[in-house]
Coordinates of C-alpha atoms in Angstrom, one line a residue:
M1 CA 86.0 63.3 62.6
Y2 CA 88.4 63.9 65.6
N3 CA 91.6 61.9 66.1
K4 CA 90.8 61.1 69.7
P5 CA 90.6 60.3 72.6
M6 CA 92.6 63.2 74.1
K7 CA 95.4 62.1 76.5
L8 CA 95.2 63.9 79.8
I9 CA 98.3 64.7 81.9
G10 CA 97.9 65.8 85.5
E11 CA 99.8 68.9 86.5
N12 CA 99.4 68.8 90.3
I13 CA 102.9 67.6 91.3
H14 CA 104.5 70.9 90.5
I15 CA 107.5 72.5 92.2
I16 CA 105.9 76.0 91.8
S17 CA 103.6 75.1 94.6
K18 CA 105.2 75.8 98.0
T19 CA 103.6 72.9 99.7
V20 CA 104.6 70.5 96.9
R21 CA 108.1 71.8 96.8
A22 CA 108.5 71.4 100.6
A23 CA 107.1 67.9 100.4
L24 CA 109.5 66.9 97.7
A25 CA 112.5 68.4 99.5
E26 CA 111.5 66.5 102.6
R27 CA 110.7 63.3 100.7
N28 CA 107.2 63.4 102.3
E29 CA 105.9 60.1 101.0
A30 CA 102.4 60.4 102.5
F31 CA 101.8 63.8 101.0
I32 CA 103.0 62.9 97.5
K33 CA 101.1 59.5 97.6
D34 CA 97.9 61.4 98.4
L35 CA 98.4 63.6 95.3
I36 CA 99.1 60.6 93.2
L37 CA 95.9 59.0 94.3
K38 CA 93.9 62.2 93.5
E39 CA 95.4 62.3 90.0
K40 CA 94.1 58.8 89.0
T41 CA 91.4 60.6 87.0
V42 CA 94.0 61.2 84.2
D43 CA 96.2 59.1 82.0
T44 CA 99.6 60.4 82.8
I45 CA 101.1 62.3 85.8
D46 CA 103.5 65.1 85.2
L47 CA 106.4 65.3 87.7
N48 CA 107.6 68.9 87.5
V49 CA 110.7 69.2 89.6
G50 CA 112.4 72.2 87.9
P51 CA 116.2 72.0 87.8
A52 CA 116.4 69.2 90.4
K53 CA 119.5 70.5 92.2
A54 CA 120.7 70.4 95.8
A55 CA 117.9 68.9 98.0
M56 CA 116.0 67.9 94.8
E57 CA 118.8 65.8 93.3
G58 CA 117.6 62.3 92.7
I59 CA 114.0 63.3 93.1
L60 CA 112.7 61.8 89.8
P61 CA 113.6 58.2 90.5
W62 CA 112.1 58.5 94.0
L63 CA 108.9 60.0 92.5
C64 CA 108.8 57.5 89.7
N65 CA 108.9 54.6 92.1
L66 CA 106.1 56.2 94.2
V67 CA 103.9 56.6 91.2
Q68 CA 104.5 53.0 90.0
E69 CA 103.8 51.6 93.5
N70 CA 100.5 53.5 93.9
S71 CA 98.9 53.8 90.4
N72 CA 98.9 52.6 86.8
L73 CA 99.5 56.1 85.5
S74 CA 102.2 56.7 82.9
I75 CA 104.8 59.3 83.8
S76 CA 105.9 62.6 82.4
F77 CA 109.4 63.5 83.5
D78 CA 109.4 67.3 83.6
S79 CA 112.7 69.0 84.4
T80 CA 115.2 71.4 83.0
N81 CA 117.9 68.9 84.0
A82 CA 118.3 66.2 81.3
E83 CA 120.5 64.1 83.6
E84 CA 117.8 64.0 86.2
I85 CA 115.3 63.0 83.6
E86 CA 117.4 60.0 82.6
K87 CA 117.7 59.0 86.3
G88 CA 113.9 58.8 86.3
L89 CA 113.7 56.9 83.0
N90 CA 116.2 54.4 84.3
V91 CA 113.7 53.2 87.0
C92 CA 110.6 53.6 84.8
S93 CA 109.0 50.3 83.9
D94 CA 107.2 51.7 80.9
T95 CA 109.4 54.2 79.1
E96 CA 107.5 53.6 75.8
N97 CA 104.4 55.4 77.3
A98 CA 106.4 57.9 79.3
F99 CA 106.9 61.6 78.3
I100 CA 110.0 63.7 78.4
N101 CA 109.0 67.2 79.2
S102 CA 110.5 69.1 77.4
T103 CA 112.8 70.4 74.7
S104 CA 112.9 73.7 72.9
A105 CA 114.5 74.4 69.5
D106 CA 117.8 75.3 71.1
S107 CA 120.4 73.0 69.7
E108 CA 122.1 71.9 73.0
R109 CA 118.8 71.1 74.7
L110 CA 117.3 69.6 71.6
E111 CA 120.3 67.2 71.2
K112 CA 120.0 66.0 74.8
I113 CA 116.3 65.4 74.8
T114 CA 116.0 63.8 71.4
T115 CA 118.8 61.4 72.4
L116 CA 116.9 60.4 75.5
A117 CA 113.6 60.1 73.5
K118 CA 115.3 57.8 71.0
K119 CA 117.2 55.7 73.6
Y120 CA 114.1 55.0 75.8
N121 CA 111.5 55.1 72.9
S122 CA 109.6 57.7 74.9
N123 CA 107.2 60.4 74.0
M124 CA 108.7 63.9 73.8
I125 CA 107.1 67.3 74.4
A126 CA 108.7 70.0 72.1
L127 CA 108.1 73.7 72.9
T128 CA 107.9 76.0 69.9
M129 CA 110.4 78.5 71.3
N130 CA 114.1 79.2 71.6
K131 CA 116.4 81.5 73.6
E132 CA 116.9 83.9 70.8
I133 CA 113.2 84.6 70.0
G134 CA 111.5 83.4 73.2
I135 CA 107.9 82.5 72.6
P136 CA 107.0 83.7 69.0
K137 CA 104.0 86.0 68.6
T138 CA 102.6 84.3 65.4
A139 CA 101.6 80.9 64.4
D140 CA 103.9 81.0 61.4
E141 CA 106.9 81.6 63.6
R142 CA 106.0 78.8 65.9
L143 CA 105.5 76.5 63.0
A144 CA 109.0 77.4 61.7
L145 CA 110.5 76.3 65.0
A146 CA 108.5 73.1 64.9
F147 CA 110.1 72.4 61.5
E148 CA 113.6 73.0 63.0
I149 CA 112.9 70.6 65.8
M150 CA 111.5 68.0 63.3
E151 CA 114.8 68.0 61.4
T152 CA 116.7 66.7 64.4
C153 CA 113.9 64.2 65.2
D154 CA 113.9 62.9 61.7
E155 CA 117.7 62.6 61.7
K156 CA 117.4 60.4 64.8
K157 CA 114.5 58.5 63.3
I158 CA 112.1 59.4 66.1
L159 CA 108.6 58.3 65.2
H160 CA 106.3 61.2 64.5
D161 CA 103.6 59.9 66.8
K162 CA 106.0 60.2 69.7
I163 CA 106.4 64.0 69.2
Y164 CA 104.0 66.3 71.0
F165 CA 104.4 70.0 70.0
D166 CA 103.4 72.6 72.6
P167 CA 102.6 76.0 71.0
L168 CA 102.9 77.6 74.5
I169 CA 99.9 79.2 76.1
L170 CA 100.1 82.7 77.4
P171 CA 97.6 84.1 79.9
I172 CA 94.5 85.7 78.4
S173 CA 94.8 88.5 80.9
V174 CA 98.2 89.4 79.6
E175 CA 98.3 88.6 75.8
Q176 CA 94.7 88.2 74.7
S177 CA 95.5 87.7 71.0
Q178 CA 97.8 84.7 71.8
A179 CA 95.0 82.4 72.6
Q180 CA 93.9 82.5 69.0
E181 CA 97.5 82.2 67.8
A182 CA 97.8 79.0 69.8
I183 CA 94.7 77.6 68.2
N184 CA 96.1 78.5 64.8
T185 CA 99.4 76.9 65.6
I186 CA 97.8 73.6 66.6
Q187 CA 95.8 73.6 63.4
M188 CA 98.9 74.3 61.3
I189 CA 101.0 71.7 63.0
K190 CA 98.4 69.1 62.5
Q191 CA 98.3 69.8 58.8
S192 CA 102.0 70.3 58.2
F193 CA 103.7 66.9 58.9
E194 CA 103.5 63.5 57.3
P195 CA 103.1 61.2 59.1
E196 CA 101.1 63.5 61.5
V197 CA 102.7 64.6 64.7
K198 CA 100.8 65.3 68.0
T199 CA 100.1 68.4 70.1
T200 CA 99.8 69.3 73.7
V201 CA 99.4 72.4 75.9
G202 CA 99.7 73.5 79.5
L203 CA 96.0 74.4 79.7
S204 CA 95.9 76.2 83.0
N205 CA 98.4 78.9 81.7
I206 CA 95.5 80.4 79.8
S207 CA 93.8 81.6 83.0
N208 CA 96.8 82.6 85.0
G209 CA 96.2 86.0 86.5
S210 CA 92.5 85.9 86.1
P211 CA 90.2 85.9 89.1
K212 CA 90.0 82.5 90.9
E213 CA 86.3 82.2 90.4
I214 CA 86.4 82.4 86.6
R215 CA 89.6 80.4 86.0
P216 CA 87.8 77.0 85.7
L217 CA 85.4 78.3 83.1
I218 CA 88.2 79.9 81.0
N219 CA 90.2 76.6 81.2
R220 CA 87.2 74.5 80.2
V221 CA 86.1 76.7 77.2
F222 CA 89.6 76.9 75.9
A223 CA 90.0 73.1 76.2
V224 CA 86.9 72.8 74.0
L225 CA 88.2 75.3 71.4
L226 CA 91.6 73.5 71.3
Y227 CA 89.8 70.1 71.0
G228 CA 88.2 71.4 67.9
A229 CA 91.6 72.5 66.6
G230 CA 92.8 68.9 66.9
L231 CA 94.7 69.0 70.2
D232 CA 95.9 65.5 71.1
S233 CA 96.8 66.0 74.8
A234 CA 96.6 68.5 77.6
I235 CA 98.4 69.1 80.8
I236 CA 95.5 69.9 83.2
D237 CA 94.4 70.3 86.8
A238 CA 93.5 66.7 87.6
L239 CA 91.3 67.9 90.4
D240 CA 88.9 69.7 87.9
T241 CA 86.5 66.8 87.5
E242 CA 84.1 68.9 85.3
L243 CA 86.9 69.7 82.9
I244 CA 87.7 66.0 82.6
R245 CA 84.0 65.1 82.2
I246 CA 83.7 67.7 79.3
I247 CA 86.7 66.3 77.5
K248 CA 85.6 62.7 77.8
M249 CA 82.1 63.8 76.7
L250 CA 83.7 65.3 73.6
D251 CA 85.7 62.1 73.1
N252 CA 82.5 60.0 73.2
Q253 CA 80.2 62.6 71.6
N254 CA 77.6 61.8 74.2
P255 CA 76.0 65.1 75.4
Q256 CA 74.0 64.9 78.6
N257 CA 72.3 68.3 78.4
K258 CA 72.1 71.6 76.4
I259 CA 75.4 72.8 77.8
D260 CA 77.2 69.7 76.5
E261 CA 75.5 70.2 73.1
L262 CA 76.9 73.8 73.1
Y263 CA 80.4 72.6 73.8
I264 CA 80.2 70.1 70.9
N265 CA 79.0 72.9 68.6
I266 CA 81.9 75.1 69.7
A267 CA 84.4 72.4 69.1
N268 CA 82.9 71.6 65.7
T269 CA 82.9 75.3 64.7
I270 CA 86.7 75.4 65.2
R271 CA 87.2 72.0 63.5
D272 CA 85.2 73.3 60.5
F273 CA 86.8 76.7 60.4
S274 CA 83.4 78.3 60.9
E275 CA 82.4 81.3 62.9
I276 CA 81.3 81.3 66.5
E277 CA 78.6 83.8 65.7
E278 CA 76.8 81.1 63.7
I279 CA 76.2 79.0 66.8
S280 CA 72.6 79.2 68.2
Y281 CA 72.2 79.1 72.0
N282 CA 69.7 79.9 74.7
E283 CA 70.4 83.6 75.6
Q284 CA 68.1 83.2 78.6
D285 CA 70.5 80.6 80.1
S286 CA 73.2 82.4 82.1
N287 CA 75.6 79.4 81.8
Q288 CA 75.3 79.2 78.0
V289 CA 75.8 83.0 77.8
A290 CA 78.9 82.7 80.0
I291 CA 80.4 80.0 77.8
I292 CA 79.8 82.1 74.6
K293 CA 81.2 85.2 76.2
T294 CA 84.3 83.2 77.2
A295 CA 84.7 81.7 73.7
N296 CA 84.5 85.2 72.2
I297 CA 87.2 86.5 74.6
L298 CA 89.5 83.5 73.8
L299 CA 88.9 84.0 70.0
N300 CA 89.8 87.7 70.4
K301 CA 86.4 88.8 69.3
S302 CA 85.7 90.7 72.6
I303 CA 88.0 92.6 74.9
Y304 CA 89.1 90.8 78.0
S305 CA 88.7 92.3 81.5
H306 CA 88.4 90.5 84.8
S307 CA 84.8 91.4 84.9
Y308 CA 83.9 90.4 81.3
L309 CA 81.1 88.1 82.5
Q310 CA 79.3 91.0 84.0
I311 CA 79.4 93.2 80.9

């Protein structure tokens, strides 16, 4: 059985977008309110404001108030600036369900973020990386960093179910083997701590650099594979209604068609440590073929190219 439902975090208020960045700098309330309303399909809204310096200083409390005025979404405070995160937490009416995004295993950052997580009883996203190593190449190395982070969390008596480890997703077009390593890391993290901790990913990273027309399919199939691995949460494109439908279908185990049944079989295959080759599907159905091809790419069983669906 799966430990679900999966918590969905919307990624669409993100400083990397030029239009969002301009709207934040200008405090364009109408623009940001429209984005908030569009993200009501998820559970939590991620407010990614980067370092929050200069024109962005004080942006998180402003954003937090806008979210609270226009939705019932919980909030993920996403900044490299711990002081700015605390400004947001100070005006948050529900810090218990809020997220602090994020810490690494670096001691200075880890100390600041765990202190905030404990003080406000918030959820905390922890990246399995540090400045010395960067993003480790293997699941074993990522797990080792998770254990380092847990030492500090346990010292501060942070509850395990408040900790969401992020194994860090690299684009399939750049580091194909790393998709499988991320799956392995999630499985290992879910098995390695007592009480159990939680996991999350920035899902859209998997398809960065891939052609625009195939990105949604890559994201959706990877979400299904990660679901099978035990993923508890995902930071996603809240405008991808089909992705959200698929995840909720997996939560409820209520397939509506043969495609949904295939997705369930793929998730179960990862859960049961079985082989994707054992799954039967309709080879005359182009949609089912595309899903299986994508799963094989993500599991490093076929070589990725931008045109892999045509091969």
